[in-house]
Short mmCIF file of C-alpha atoms in Angstrom, two decimals:
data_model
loop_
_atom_site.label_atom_id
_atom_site.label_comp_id
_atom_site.label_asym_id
_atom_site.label_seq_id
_atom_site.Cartn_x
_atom_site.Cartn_y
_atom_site.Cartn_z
CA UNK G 10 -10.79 -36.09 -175.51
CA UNK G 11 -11.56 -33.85 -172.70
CA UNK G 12 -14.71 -34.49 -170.34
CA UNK G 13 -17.32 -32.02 -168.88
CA UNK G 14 -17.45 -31.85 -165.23
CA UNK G 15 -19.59 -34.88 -163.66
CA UNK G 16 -21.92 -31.84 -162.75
CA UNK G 17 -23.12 -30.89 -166.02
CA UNK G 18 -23.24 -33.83 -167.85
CA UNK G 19 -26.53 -35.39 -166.39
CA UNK G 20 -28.13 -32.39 -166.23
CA UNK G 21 -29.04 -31.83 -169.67
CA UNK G 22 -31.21 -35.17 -169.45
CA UNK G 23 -32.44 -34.44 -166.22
CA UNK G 24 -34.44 -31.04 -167.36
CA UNK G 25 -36.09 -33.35 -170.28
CA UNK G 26 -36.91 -36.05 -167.95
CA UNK G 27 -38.56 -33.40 -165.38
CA UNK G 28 -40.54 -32.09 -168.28
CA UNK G 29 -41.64 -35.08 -169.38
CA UNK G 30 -42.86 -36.08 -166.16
CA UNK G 31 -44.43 -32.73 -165.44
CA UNK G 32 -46.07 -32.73 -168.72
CA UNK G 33 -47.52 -36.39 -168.28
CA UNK G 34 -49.43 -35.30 -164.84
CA UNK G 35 -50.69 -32.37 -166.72
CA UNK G 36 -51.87 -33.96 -169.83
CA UNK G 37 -53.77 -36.42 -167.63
CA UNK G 38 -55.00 -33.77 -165.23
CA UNK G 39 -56.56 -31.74 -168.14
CA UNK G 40 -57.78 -34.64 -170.22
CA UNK G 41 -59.86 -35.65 -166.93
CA UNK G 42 -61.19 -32.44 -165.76
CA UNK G 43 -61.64 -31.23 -169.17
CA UNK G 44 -64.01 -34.34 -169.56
CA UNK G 45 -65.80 -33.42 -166.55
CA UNK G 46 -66.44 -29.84 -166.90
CA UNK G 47 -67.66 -30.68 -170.75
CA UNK G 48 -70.08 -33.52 -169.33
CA UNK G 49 -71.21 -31.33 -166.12
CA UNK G 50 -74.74 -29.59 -166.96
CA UNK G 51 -73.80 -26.27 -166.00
CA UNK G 52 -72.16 -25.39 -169.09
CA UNK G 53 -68.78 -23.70 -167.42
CA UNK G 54 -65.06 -24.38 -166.78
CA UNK G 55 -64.44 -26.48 -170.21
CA UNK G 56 -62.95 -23.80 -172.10
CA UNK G 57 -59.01 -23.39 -170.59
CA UNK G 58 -58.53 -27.69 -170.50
CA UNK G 59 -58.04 -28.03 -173.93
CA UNK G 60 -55.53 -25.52 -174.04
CA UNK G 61 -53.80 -26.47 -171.17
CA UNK G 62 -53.95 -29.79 -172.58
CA UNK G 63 -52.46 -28.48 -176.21
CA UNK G 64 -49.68 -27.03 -174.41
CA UNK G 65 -48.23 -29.46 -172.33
CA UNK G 66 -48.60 -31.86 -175.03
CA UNK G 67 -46.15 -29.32 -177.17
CA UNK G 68 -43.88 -29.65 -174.26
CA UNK G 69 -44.08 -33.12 -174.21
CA UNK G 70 -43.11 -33.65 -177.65
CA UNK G 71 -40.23 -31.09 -177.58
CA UNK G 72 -38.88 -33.12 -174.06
CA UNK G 73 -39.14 -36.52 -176.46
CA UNK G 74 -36.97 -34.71 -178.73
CA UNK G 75 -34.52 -33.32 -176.35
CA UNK G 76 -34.00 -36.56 -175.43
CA UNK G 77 -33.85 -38.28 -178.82
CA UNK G 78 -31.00 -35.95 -179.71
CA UNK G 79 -29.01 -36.37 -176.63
CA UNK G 80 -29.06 -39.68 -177.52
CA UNK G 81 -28.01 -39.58 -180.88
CA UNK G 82 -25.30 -37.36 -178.96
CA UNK G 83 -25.06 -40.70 -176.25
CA UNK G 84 -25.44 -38.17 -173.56
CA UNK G 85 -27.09 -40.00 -170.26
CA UNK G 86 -28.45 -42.96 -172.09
CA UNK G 87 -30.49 -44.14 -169.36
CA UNK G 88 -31.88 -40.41 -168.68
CA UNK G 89 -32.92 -40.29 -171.86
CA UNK G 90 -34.35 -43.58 -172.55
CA UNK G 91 -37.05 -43.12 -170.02
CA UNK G 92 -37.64 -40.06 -171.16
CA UNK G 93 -38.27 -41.24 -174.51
CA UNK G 94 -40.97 -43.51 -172.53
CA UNK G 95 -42.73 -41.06 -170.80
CA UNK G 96 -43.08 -38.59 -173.86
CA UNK G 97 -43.82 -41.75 -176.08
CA UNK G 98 -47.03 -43.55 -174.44
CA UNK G 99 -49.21 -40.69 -174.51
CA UNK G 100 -48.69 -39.85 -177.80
CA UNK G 101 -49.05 -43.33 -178.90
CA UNK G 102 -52.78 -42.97 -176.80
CA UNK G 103 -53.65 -40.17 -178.19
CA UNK G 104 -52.76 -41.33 -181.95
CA UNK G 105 -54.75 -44.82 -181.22
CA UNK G 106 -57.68 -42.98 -179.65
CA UNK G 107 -57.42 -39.93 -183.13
CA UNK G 108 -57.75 -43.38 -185.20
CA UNK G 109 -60.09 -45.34 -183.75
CA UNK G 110 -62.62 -42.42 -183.54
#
């Protein structure tokens, strides 16, 4: 069994965890002034937040699977596992706020 240099192993896990966190800021940062702009009387500015919203929740879910697999691979377990975290409690929001609605 041959190893990969200590360089490159982490990395992998790294670049999902970034995204994740990335992605996080952003989904809150759109969910908020998306809410705004749709409540302020002027009637402008809504429009791009849901999008912007829709697509760093896409990259969220596709950093919760990068990470799933590298740990099915047990690539940087402890990378990975809070990676998992951060791309799992907003979807587990947005699923209880889609419910309860």
């Amino acid at each position: 069994m041959t190893l990969q240099p200590a360089s490159k192993r982490p990395t992998r896990g790294v670049i999902a965890l970034i995204l994740a966190l990335v992605s996080d800021v952003m989904l809150w940062v759109s969910f908020s002034n998306g809410i705004s702009a749709a409540l302020d009387g002027s009637g402008s500015g809504a429009g791009a937040w849901p999008i912007v919203f829709l697509v760093f929740f896409g990259l969220l879910l596709v950093a919760g699977a990068a990470a799933i697999l590298h740990l099915l691979k047990r690539e940087s377990v402890v990378i990975n596992i809070i990676t998992v975290a951060l791309s799992a409690v907003p979807v587990v929001l947005i699923v209880k706020a889609w419910i309860g609605a």
